[in-house]
Structure formats: structure tokens, C-alpha cells
CSV table of C-alpha atoms and ligand atoms in Angstrom, one decimal:
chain,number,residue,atom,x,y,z
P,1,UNK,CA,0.0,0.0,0.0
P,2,UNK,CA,1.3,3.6,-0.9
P,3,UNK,CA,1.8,6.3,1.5
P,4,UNK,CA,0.5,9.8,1.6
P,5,UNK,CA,2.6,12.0,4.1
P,6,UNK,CA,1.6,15.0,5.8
P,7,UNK,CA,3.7,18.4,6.3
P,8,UNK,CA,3.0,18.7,9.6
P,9,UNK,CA,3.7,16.3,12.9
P,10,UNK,CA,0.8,17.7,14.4
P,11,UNK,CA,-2.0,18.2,11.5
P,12,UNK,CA,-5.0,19.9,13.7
P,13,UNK,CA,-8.0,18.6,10.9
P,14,UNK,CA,-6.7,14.4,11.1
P,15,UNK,CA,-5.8,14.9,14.4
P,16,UNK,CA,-9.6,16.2,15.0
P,17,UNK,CA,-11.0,13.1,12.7
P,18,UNK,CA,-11.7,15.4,9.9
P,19,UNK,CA,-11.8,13.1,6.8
P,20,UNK,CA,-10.4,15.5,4.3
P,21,UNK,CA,-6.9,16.2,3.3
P,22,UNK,CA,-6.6,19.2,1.0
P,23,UNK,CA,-3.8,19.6,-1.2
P,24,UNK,CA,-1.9,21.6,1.0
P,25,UNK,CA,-1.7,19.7,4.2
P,26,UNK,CA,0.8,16.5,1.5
P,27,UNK,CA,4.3,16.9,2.0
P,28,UNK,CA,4.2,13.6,-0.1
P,29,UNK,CA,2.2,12.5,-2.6
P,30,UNK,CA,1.5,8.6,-2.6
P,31,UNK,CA,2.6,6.9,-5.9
P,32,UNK,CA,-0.8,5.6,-6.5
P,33,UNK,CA,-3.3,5.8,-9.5
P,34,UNK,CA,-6.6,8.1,-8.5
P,35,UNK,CA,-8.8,5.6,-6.1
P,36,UNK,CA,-6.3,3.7,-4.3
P,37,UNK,CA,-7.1,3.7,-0.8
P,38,UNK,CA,-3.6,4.5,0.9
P,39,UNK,CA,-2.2,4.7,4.4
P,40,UNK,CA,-1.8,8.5,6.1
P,41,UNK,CA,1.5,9.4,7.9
P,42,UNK,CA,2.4,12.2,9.6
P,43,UNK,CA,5.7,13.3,8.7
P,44,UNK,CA,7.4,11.4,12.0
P,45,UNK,CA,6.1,8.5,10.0
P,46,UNK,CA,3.2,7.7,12.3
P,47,UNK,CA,0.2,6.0,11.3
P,48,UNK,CA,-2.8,8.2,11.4
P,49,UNK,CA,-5.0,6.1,9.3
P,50,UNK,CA,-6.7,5.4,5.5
P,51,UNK,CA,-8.0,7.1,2.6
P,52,UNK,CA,-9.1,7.4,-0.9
P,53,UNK,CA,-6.8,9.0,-2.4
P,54,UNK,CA,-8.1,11.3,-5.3
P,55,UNK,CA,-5.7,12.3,-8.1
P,56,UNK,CA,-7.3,15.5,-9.5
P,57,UNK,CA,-9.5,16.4,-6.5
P,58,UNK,CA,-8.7,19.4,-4.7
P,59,UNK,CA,-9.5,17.0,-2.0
P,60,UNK,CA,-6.0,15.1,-2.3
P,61,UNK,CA,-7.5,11.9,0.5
P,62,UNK,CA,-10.6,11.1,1.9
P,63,UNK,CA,-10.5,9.2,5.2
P,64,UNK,CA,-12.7,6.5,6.4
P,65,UNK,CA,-10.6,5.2,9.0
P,66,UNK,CA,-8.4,6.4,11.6
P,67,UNK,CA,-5.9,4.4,13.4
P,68,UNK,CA,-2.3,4.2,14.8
P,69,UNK,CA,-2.3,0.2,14.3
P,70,UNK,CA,-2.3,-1.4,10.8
P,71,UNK,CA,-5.5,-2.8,10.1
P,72,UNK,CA,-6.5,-5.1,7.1
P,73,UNK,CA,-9.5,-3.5,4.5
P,74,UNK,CA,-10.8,-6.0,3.0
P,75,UNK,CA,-14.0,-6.8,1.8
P,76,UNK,CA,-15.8,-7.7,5.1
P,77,UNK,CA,-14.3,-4.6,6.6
P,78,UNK,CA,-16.8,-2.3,4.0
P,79,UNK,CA,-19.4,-4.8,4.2
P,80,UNK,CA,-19.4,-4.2,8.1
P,81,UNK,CA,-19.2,-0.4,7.4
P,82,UNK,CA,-22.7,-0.8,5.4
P,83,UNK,CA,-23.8,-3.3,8.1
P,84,UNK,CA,-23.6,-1.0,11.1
P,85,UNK,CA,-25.1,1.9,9.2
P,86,UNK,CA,-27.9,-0.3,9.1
P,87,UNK,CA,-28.4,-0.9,12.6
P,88,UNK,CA,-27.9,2.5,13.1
P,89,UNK,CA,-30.7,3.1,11.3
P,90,UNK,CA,-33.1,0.5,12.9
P,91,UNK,CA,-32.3,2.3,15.9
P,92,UNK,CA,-33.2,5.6,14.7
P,93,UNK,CA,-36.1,4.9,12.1
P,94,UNK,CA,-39.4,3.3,12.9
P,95,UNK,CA,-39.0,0.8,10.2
P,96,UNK,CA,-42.9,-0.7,10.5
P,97,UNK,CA,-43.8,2.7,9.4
P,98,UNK,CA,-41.2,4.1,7.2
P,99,UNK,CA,-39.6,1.9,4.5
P,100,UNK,CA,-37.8,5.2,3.1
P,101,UNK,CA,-34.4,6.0,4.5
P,102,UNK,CA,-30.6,6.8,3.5
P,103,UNK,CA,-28.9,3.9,4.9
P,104,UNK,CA,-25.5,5.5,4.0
P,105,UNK,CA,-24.9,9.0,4.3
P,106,UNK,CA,-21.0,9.3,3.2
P,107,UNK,CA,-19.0,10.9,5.7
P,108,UNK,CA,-21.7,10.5,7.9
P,109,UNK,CA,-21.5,7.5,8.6
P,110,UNK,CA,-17.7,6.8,8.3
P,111,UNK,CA,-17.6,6.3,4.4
P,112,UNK,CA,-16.5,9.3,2.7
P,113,UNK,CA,-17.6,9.1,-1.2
P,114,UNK,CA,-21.0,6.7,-0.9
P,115,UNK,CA,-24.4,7.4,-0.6
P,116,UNK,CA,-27.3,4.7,-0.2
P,117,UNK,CA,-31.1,5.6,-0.3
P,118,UNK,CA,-33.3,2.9,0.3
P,119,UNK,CA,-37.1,2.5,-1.2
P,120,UNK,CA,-38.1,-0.3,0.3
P,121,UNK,CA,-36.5,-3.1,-1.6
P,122,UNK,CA,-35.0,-1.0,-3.7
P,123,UNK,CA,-31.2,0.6,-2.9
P,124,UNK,CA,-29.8,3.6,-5.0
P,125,UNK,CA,-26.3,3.6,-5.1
P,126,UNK,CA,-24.4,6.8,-5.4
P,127,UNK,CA,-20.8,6.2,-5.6
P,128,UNK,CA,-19.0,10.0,-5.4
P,129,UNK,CA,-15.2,9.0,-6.2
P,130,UNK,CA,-13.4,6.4,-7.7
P,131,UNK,CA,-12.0,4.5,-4.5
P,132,UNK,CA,-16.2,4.0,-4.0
P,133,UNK,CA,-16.3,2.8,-7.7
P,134,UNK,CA,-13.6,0.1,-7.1
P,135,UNK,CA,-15.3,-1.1,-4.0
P,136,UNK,CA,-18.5,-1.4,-5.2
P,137,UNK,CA,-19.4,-5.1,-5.5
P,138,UNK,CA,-18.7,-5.3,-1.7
P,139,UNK,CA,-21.2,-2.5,-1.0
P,140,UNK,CA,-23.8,-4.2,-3.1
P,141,UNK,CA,-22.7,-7.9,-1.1
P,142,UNK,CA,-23.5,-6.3,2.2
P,143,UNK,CA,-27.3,-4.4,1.0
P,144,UNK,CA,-28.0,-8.2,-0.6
P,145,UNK,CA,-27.2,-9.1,2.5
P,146,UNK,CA,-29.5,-6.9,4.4
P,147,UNK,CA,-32.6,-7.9,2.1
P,148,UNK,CA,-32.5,-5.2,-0.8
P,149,UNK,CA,-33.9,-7.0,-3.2
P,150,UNK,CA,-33.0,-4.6,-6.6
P,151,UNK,CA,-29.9,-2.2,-6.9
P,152,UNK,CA,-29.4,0.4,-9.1
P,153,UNK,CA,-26.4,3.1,-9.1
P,154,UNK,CA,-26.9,6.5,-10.4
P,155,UNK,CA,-24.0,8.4,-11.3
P,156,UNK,CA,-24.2,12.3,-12.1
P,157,UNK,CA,-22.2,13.5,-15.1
P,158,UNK,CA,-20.7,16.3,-12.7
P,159,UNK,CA,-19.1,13.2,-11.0
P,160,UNK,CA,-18.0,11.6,-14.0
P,161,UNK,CA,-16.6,14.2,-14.8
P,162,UNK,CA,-14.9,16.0,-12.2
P,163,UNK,CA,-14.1,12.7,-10.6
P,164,UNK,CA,-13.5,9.9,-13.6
P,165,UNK,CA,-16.0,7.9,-11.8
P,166,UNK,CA,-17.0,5.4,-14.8
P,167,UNK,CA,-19.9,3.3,-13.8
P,168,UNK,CA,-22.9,4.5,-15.7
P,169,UNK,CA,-26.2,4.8,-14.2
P,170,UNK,CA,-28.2,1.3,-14.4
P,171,UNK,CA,-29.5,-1.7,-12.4
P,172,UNK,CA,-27.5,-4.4,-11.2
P,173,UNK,CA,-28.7,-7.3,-12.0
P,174,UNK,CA,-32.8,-7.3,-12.4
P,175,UNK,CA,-34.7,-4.1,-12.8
P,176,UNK,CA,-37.3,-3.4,-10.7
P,177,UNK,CA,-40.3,-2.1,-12.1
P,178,UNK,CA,-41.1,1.7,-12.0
P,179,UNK,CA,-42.1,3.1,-10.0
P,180,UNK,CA,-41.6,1.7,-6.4
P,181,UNK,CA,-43.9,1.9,-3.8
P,182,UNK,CA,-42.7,2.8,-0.5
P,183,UNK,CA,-43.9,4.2,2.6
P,184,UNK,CA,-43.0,7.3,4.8
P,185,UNK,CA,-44.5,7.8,8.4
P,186,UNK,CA,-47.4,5.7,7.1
P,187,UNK,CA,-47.6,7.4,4.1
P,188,UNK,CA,-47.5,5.9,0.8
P,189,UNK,CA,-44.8,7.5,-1.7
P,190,UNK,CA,-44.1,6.4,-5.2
P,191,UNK,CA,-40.4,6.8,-6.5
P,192,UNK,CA,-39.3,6.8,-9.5
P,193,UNK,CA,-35.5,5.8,-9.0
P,194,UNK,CA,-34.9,6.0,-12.8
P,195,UNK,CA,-36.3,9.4,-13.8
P,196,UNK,CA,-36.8,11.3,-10.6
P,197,UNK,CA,-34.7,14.1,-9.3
P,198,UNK,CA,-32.0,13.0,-7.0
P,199,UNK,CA,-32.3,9.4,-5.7
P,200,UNK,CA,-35.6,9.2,-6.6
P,201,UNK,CA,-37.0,11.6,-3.5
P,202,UNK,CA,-36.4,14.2,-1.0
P,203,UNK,CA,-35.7,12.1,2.0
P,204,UNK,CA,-34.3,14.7,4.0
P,205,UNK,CA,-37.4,16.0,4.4
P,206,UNK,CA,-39.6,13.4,6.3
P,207,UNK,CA,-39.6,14.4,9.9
P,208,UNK,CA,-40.6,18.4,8.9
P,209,UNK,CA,-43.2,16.7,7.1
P,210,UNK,CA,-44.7,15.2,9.9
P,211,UNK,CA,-44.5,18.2,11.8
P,212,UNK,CA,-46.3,20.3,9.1
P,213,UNK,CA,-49.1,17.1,9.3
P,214,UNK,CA,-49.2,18.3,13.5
P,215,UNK,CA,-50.1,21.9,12.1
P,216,UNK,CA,-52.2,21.1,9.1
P,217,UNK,CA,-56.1,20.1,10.6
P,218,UNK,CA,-58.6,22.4,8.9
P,219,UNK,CA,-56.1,24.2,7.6
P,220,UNK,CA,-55.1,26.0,4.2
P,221,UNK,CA,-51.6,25.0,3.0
P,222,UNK,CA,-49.2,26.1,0.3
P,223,UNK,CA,-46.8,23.8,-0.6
P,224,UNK,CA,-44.0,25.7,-2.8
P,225,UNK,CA,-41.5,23.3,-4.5
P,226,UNK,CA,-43.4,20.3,-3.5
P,227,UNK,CA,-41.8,18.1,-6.2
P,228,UNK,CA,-43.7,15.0,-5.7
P,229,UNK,CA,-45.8,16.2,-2.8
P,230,UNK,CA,-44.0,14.9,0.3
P,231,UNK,CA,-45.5,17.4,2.6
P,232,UNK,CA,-48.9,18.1,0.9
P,233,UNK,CA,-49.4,14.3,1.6
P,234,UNK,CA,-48.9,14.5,5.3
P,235,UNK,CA,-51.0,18.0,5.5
P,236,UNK,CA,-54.0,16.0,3.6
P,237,UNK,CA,-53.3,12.9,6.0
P,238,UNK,CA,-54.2,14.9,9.2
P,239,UNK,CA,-57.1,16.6,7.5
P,240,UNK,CA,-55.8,19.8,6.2
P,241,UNK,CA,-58.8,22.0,4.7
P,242,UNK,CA,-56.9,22.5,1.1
P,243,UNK,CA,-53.6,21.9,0.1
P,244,UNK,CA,-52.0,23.3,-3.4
P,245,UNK,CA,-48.7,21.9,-4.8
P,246,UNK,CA,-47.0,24.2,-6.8
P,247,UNK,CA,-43.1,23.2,-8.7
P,248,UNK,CA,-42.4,23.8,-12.3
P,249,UNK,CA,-41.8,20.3,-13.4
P,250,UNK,CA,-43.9,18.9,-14.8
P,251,UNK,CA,-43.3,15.3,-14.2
P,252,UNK,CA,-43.0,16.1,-10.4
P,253,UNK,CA,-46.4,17.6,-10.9
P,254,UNK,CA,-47.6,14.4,-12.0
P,255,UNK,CA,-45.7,12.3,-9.6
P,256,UNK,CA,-47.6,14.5,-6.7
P,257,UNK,CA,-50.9,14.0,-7.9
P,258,UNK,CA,-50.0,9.9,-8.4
P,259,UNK,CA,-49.1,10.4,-4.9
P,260,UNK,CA,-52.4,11.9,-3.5
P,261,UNK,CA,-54.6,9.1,-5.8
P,262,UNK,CA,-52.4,6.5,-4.4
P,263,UNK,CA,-53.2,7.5,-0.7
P,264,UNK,CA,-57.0,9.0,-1.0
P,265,UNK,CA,-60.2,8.7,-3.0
P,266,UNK,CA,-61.1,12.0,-2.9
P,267,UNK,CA,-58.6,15.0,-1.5
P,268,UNK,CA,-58.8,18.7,-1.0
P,269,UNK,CA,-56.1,19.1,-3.4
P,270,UNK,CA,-55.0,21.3,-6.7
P,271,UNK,CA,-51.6,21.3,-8.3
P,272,UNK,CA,-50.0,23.6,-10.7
P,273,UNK,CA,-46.8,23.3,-12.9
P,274,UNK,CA,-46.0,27.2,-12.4
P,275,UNK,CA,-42.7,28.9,-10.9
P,276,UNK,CA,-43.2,29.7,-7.4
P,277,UNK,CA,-42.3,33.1,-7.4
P,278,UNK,CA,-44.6,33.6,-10.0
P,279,UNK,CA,-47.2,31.6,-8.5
P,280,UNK,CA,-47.0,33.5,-5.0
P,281,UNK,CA,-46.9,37.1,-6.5
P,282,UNK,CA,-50.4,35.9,-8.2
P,283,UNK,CA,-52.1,34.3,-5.3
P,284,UNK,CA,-55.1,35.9,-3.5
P,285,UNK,CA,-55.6,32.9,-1.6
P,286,UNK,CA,-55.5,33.2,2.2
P,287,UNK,CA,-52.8,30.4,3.3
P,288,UNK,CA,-52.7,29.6,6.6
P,289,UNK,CA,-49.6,27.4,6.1
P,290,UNK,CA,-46.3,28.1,3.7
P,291,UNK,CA,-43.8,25.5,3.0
P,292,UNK,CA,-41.2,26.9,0.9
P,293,UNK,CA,-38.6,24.2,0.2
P,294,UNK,CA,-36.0,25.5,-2.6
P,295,UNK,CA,-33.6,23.9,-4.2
P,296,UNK,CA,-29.8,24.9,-3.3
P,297,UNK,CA,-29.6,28.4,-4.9
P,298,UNK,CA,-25.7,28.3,-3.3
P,299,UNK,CA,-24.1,25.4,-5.6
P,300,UNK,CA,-20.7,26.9,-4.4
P,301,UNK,CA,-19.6,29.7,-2.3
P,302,UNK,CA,-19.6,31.9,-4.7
P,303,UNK,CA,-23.2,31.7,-5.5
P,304,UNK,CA,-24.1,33.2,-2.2
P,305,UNK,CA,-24.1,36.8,-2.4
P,306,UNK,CA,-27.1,35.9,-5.1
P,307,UNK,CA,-28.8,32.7,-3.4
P,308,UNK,CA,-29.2,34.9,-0.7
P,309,UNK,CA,-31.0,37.7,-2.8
P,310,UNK,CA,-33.3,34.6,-4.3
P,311,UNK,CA,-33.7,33.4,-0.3
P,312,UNK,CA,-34.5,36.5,0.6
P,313,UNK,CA,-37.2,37.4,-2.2
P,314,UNK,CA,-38.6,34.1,-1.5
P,315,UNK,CA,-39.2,34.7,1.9
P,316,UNK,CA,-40.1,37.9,1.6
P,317,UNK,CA,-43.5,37.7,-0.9
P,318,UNK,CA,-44.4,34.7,1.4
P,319,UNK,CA,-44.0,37.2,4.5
P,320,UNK,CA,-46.4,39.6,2.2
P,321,UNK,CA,-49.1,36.9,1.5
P,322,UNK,CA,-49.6,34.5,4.4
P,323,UNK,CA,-52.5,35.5,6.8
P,324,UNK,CA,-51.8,36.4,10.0
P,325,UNK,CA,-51.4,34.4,12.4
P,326,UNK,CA,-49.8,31.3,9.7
P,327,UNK,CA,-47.2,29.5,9.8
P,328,UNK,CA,-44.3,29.5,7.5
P,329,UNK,CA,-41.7,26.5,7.3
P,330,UNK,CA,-39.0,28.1,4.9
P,331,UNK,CA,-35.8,25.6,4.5
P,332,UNK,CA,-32.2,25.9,2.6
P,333,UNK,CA,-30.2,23.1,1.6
P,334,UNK,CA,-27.6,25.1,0.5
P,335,UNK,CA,-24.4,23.6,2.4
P,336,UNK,CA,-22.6,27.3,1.5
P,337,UNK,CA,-25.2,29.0,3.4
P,338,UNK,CA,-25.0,28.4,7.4
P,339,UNK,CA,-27.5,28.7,10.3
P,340,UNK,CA,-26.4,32.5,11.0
P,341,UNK,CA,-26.6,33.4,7.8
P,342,UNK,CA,-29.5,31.5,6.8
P,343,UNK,CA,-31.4,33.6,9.6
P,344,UNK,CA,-30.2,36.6,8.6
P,345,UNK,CA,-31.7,36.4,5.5
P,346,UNK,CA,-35.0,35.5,6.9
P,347,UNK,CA,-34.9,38.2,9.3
P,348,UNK,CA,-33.8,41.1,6.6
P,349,UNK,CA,-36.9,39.8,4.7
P,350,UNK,CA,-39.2,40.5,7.7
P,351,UNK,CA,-38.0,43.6,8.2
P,352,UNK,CA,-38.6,44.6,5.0
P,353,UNK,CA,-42.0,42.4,4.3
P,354,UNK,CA,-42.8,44.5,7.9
P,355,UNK,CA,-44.1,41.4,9.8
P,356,UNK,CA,-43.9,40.8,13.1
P,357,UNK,CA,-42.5,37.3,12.4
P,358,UNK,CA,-41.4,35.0,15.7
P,359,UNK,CA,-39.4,31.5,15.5
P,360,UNK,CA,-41.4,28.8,16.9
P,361,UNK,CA,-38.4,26.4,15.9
P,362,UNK,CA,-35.5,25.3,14.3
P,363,UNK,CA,-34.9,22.9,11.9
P,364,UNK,CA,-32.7,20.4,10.7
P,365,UNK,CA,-32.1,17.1,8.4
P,366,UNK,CA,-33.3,13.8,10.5
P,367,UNK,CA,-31.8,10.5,11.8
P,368,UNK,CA,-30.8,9.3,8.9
P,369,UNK,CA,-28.5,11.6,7.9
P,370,UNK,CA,-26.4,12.2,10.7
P,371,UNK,CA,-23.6,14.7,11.3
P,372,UNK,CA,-20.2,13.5,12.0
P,373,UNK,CA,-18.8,16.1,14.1
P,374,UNK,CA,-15.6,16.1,13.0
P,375,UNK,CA,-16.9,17.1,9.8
P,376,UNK,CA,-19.6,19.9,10.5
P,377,UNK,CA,-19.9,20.5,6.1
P,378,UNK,CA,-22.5,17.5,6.6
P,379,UNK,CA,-24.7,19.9,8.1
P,380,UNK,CA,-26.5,21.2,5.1
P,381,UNK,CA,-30.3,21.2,5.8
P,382,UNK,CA,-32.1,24.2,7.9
P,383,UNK,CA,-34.7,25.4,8.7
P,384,UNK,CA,-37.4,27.5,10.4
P,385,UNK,CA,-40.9,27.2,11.5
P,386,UNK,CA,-41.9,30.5,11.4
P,387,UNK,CA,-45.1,32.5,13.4
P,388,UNK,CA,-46.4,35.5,11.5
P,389,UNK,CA,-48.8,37.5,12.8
Q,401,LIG,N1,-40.1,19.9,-1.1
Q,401,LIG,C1,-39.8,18.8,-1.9
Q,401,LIG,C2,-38.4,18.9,-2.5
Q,401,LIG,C3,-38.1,20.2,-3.2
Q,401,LIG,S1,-36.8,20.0,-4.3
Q,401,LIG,C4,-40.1,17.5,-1.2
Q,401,LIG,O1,-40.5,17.6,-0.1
Q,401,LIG,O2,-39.9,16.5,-1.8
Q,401,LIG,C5,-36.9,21.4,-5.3
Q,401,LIG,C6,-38.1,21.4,-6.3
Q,401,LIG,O3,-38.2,22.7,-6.8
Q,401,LIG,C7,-37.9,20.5,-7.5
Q,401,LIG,O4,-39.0,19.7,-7.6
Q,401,LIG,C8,-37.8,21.5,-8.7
Q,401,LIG,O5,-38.5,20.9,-9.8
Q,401,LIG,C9,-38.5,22.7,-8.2
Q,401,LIG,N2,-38.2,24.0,-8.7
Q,401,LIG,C10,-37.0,24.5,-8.9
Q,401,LIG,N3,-37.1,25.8,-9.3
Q,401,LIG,C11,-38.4,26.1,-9.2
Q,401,LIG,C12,-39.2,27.3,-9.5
Q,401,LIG,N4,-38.5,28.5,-9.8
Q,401,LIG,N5,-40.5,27.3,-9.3
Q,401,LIG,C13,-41.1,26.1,-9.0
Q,401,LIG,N6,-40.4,25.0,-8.7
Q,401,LIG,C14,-39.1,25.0,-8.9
């Protein structure tokens, strides 16, 4: 095995278990091909531990284990990685009445480079860098090996690209059919793994779901961004008064309303394929409830200066519109965009929307997609439930 060594005797981030070495921290470069997982020295030529090591990344190694003793990585020793996320997430998940969960969340669970979302049977395989890619068949071992039945990796070209990983997107070995029916807190959710944005759904999401469902009776509830209706669901499941879905896809459109005829007969419901902003300028309905649920408008940090203008005009029309006395639940999932920040924004739109606007509470991503603390970048989803009166 080839050895990456570190300028410094002392370096603060793997000394603090942070899983990335940036270019800058390598005194030596290992003489290995991009992927290789190699062993981390300092430059007293202790052990620290092992990585991916990434050619043309700007993150030089990606740890997933640190030691001072040699250990052996073999193929049990990833397929107990993917095991013990699992029981993780038995512990955490109420698995009678939620068959929808990320069983592996990449650094957050110890495996830099990897993401698993599960739809019941079905596992989606997201494998970020090539030292994933040439462990692969061991991943898929251990989720046969915890019942998935049907596997299928999707690959984004950005990755492909920017990290030469080469496994297209396809099923391993049968396909299921399309698409799969899974639940969530009770609730069933189709997923199209194939076709739909992401892994197939916005898993992140389920516990602010359910606490829009605890808000919802007799209510009436926007639903901006809904995709393929994850919260309307759970606001027409505890008997909201009407709920519109609003995104401007129009196969998420279509997934949302499959979703509300595969869960009721007859629902309060309307959808439109319309930009929000547009959509909420428009309104004259009197919502009682806002979700607004974005996507990232920070890719990178230098789309923040203007995701924070989109945040903020967001925010800011749904200040102007919701009666008093609503709710709003506004999220980002922008990693680039922080807590503080995040609430700045939402407070500069108050001001200006003139709203006496109060935080009921804060809000994050669930169980299933924990934090490692030595790495707080995982963080990525906030949120605030929002009193407006
Ligand atoms: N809230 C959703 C996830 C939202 S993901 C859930 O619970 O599953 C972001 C969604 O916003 C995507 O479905 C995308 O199609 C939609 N979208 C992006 N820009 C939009 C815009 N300007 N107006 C309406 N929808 C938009």
C-alpha cells in the first residue's frame, strides 16, 4: 500500500478526525493511480490512518478510518461499514412505518464518497469518487445481504466528470419495475429511482413533514416546491382543509398527484406546474400554512451573495401573502449557506416584508443523515418554522 505523508507532525483537521486532506496539508504524494485507498502518515512516519486517495481532486485523500495500528481493509471490513449503518438506522427509524431512509450518508457514517437511499427493496447507489467505484461489488454484497432486493447506481455526469468515476447509471442485476412503492411515516410514496430528481425523493425532508401534518387540521396549505408532494401528503393525512402543490416540473407535478390518488379517494387538493415566485406574486388565496422548500440556490460559495438575494425574495413575498397568524416553514439546503446566515436572511426579509414574524423552531435534516462532528460540512439542511402575525 502507498503512502500519503503530511507536512506537519501535528496536523490539527486528522488529528480532529476530519476526513479531508486538501492539497496543502501532502508533504508527499502517494505513488498511487486516483482511487487507491492508501495509508496517512504524519511526517514522523506515524500512522494516522486510510483514505481514498483522489488524483485530480482538490480534496487530495478522503479518510474513512483512523488508526495508529495497521488494520486489514478487506471486503468484510466495507461490508461491516454498510452493516452497522444499518443498525444504526433501525435504531433511529421506525422501520414498520417508514420503509424510506438513506442507509448511507457518506462521511456520515464513516464512508467518505458513498451514498445509499433505500425505497423499500430498492437501494440507489451513489458512488461519489473512484476509491467507492472500485469497491463497489462489496457495498452491493452487504445491501443483498440486508434484504434489498433490486440495486441500481446512479452516477451524475458532474461526477463523471470532475471525478472519472466510470460506472454509468443502471440496475444491477434485475430491474425493478417503475415506480416503487414505498412508505413514509405511514404514508405511501411512489419513487421513480430511474427518472426522478436525486435518488428518486427528497428524504431529508420526512420528519418536517410530519410536523407540518401536526399543524395542518382544517387548515389551508401552500406547498411551494413540493416536487412529488411529500409534505402536501402528510398535510392532507391529518385533514388539512386544502392543500396546493406548486413546482415547475412537470413530471414532479404528475408524480404529486399519483401520490395523493395513491393515498386517498377524494382529496382537497389542486396542483400547478408554475414557478413559485410567479405563483406566489399571483395568489389571493388566504394560506394559513407556507412550506417553501427550494432547491440549493448556493451550488458553491460563490453563489451566495445571489442565493441569498433569491432566499431572501422568497421569503419575503411569502411574508407579504400568508394571513396572519400562519405558519411559514421556509428551509435551505444550500451547504454554502449556514444557520447564521441563513437567519439573517429571513430576518432582513421580515423587516422589510414589515411582519412581526417569531421563531417557533428550528430545523434540521433527521436521523438518517447524521452529522459527524468532526466534519460539520454535513450539516447542510435548515430550517425555520416560522409565526407570523
Ligand atoms: N419539497 C420537496 C423537495 C423540493 S426540491 C419535497 O418535499 O420532496 C426542489 C423542487 O423545486 C424541485 O422539484 C424542482 O423541480 C422545483 N423547482 C426549482 N425551481 C423552481 C421554481 N422556480 N419554481 C417552482 N419549482 C421549482
Amino acid at each position: 500500500m502507498q503512502t500519503l505523508v503530511l507536512k506537519s507532525g501535528r496536523d490539527r483537521s486528522v488529528i480532529n478526525r476530519h476526513p479531508w486532506i486538501f492539497s496543502g496539508a501532502v508533504k508527499q504524494l502517494p505513488q498511487a493511480n486516483n482511487g487507491d485507498i492508501v495509508q496517512v502518515m504524519d511526517n514522523q512516519n506515524n500512522l494516522l490512518g486510510y483514505g481514498f486517495y483522489s488524483e485530480h481532486s482538490q480534496i487530495t485523500c478522503r479518510m474513512f478510518e483512523f488508526t495508529q495500528t495497521p488494520i486489514t481493509i478487506n471486503d468484510s471490513y466495507w461490508m461491516n461499514k454498510v452493516v452497522s449503518a444499518y443498525q444504526y438506522r433501525k435504531k433511529v427509524i421506525d422501520m414498520e412505518q417508514t420503509s424510506i431512509y438513506r442507509l448511507l450518508h457518506a462521511e456520515g457514517d464513516f464512508f467518505s464518497g458513498v451514498i445509499v437511499d433505500v425505497y423499500d427493496k430498492v437501494a440507489v447507489v451513489q458512488l461519489l469518487i473512484r476509491g467507492t467505484e472500485r469497491i463497489q461489488h462489496a457495498i452491493f454484497e452487504a445491501l443483498r445481504a440486508i434484504g434489498i432486493v433490486y440495486i441500481y447506481v446512479k452516477t451524475k455526469s458532474s461526477t463523471q466528470r470532475l471525478e472519472e468515476v466510470a460506472t454509468p447509471s443502471g440496475w444491477v442485476g434485475n430491474a425493478c419495475p417503475m415506480p416503487v412503492r414505498a412508505i413514509e411515516n405511514g404514508i405511501a410514496i411512489l419513487v421513480d429511482v430511474e427518472k426522478g430528481q436525486k435518488t428518486g425523493f427528497f428524504i431529508d425532508q420526512r420528519e418536517n413533514r410530519r410536523l407540518v401534518g401536526l399543524y395542518a387540521k382544517g387548515k389551508k396549505v401552500l406547498n411551494t416546491f413540493s416536487y412529488s408532494g411529500g409534505f402536501s401528503l402528510q398535510a392532507l393525512y391529518h385533514e388539512a382543509a386544502l392543500v396546493h402543490s406548486v413546482d415547475s416540473s412537470k413530471e414532479a407535478i404528475e408524480m404529486c398527484d399519483a401520490n395523493i390518488a395513491a393515498n386517498f379517494t377524494s382529496a382537497p387538493h389542486q396542483s400547478f406546474v408554475a414557478d413559485c415566485f410567479d405563483y406566489l406574486n399571483q395568489t389571493t388565496v388566504d394560506y394559513d400554512i407556507m412550506v417553501l422548500d427550494p432547491p440549493a440556490f448556493a451550488k458553491n460559495a460563490r453563489s451566495v451573495p445571489n442565493a441569498s438575494r433569491g432566499y431572501k425574495n422568497l421569503n419575503y413575498v411569502a411574508f407579504q401573502k400568508i394571513k396572519p397568524g400562519g405558519f411559514i416553514f421556509t428551509f435551505s439546503c444550500s451547504q454554502h449557506i449556514d444557520r447564521d446566515l441563513f437567519r439573517k436572511i429571513v430576518f432582513s426579509a421580515a423587516a422589510d416584508a414589515k411582519r412581526e414574524v417569531r421563531i417557533v423552531q428550528q430545523l434540521t435534516q433527521p436521523e438518517d443523515h447524521p452529522i459527524n462532528i468532526f466534519h460539520p460540512e454535513g450539516e447542510y439542511l435548515k430550517g425555520l418554522l416560522l409565526h407570523v402575525s
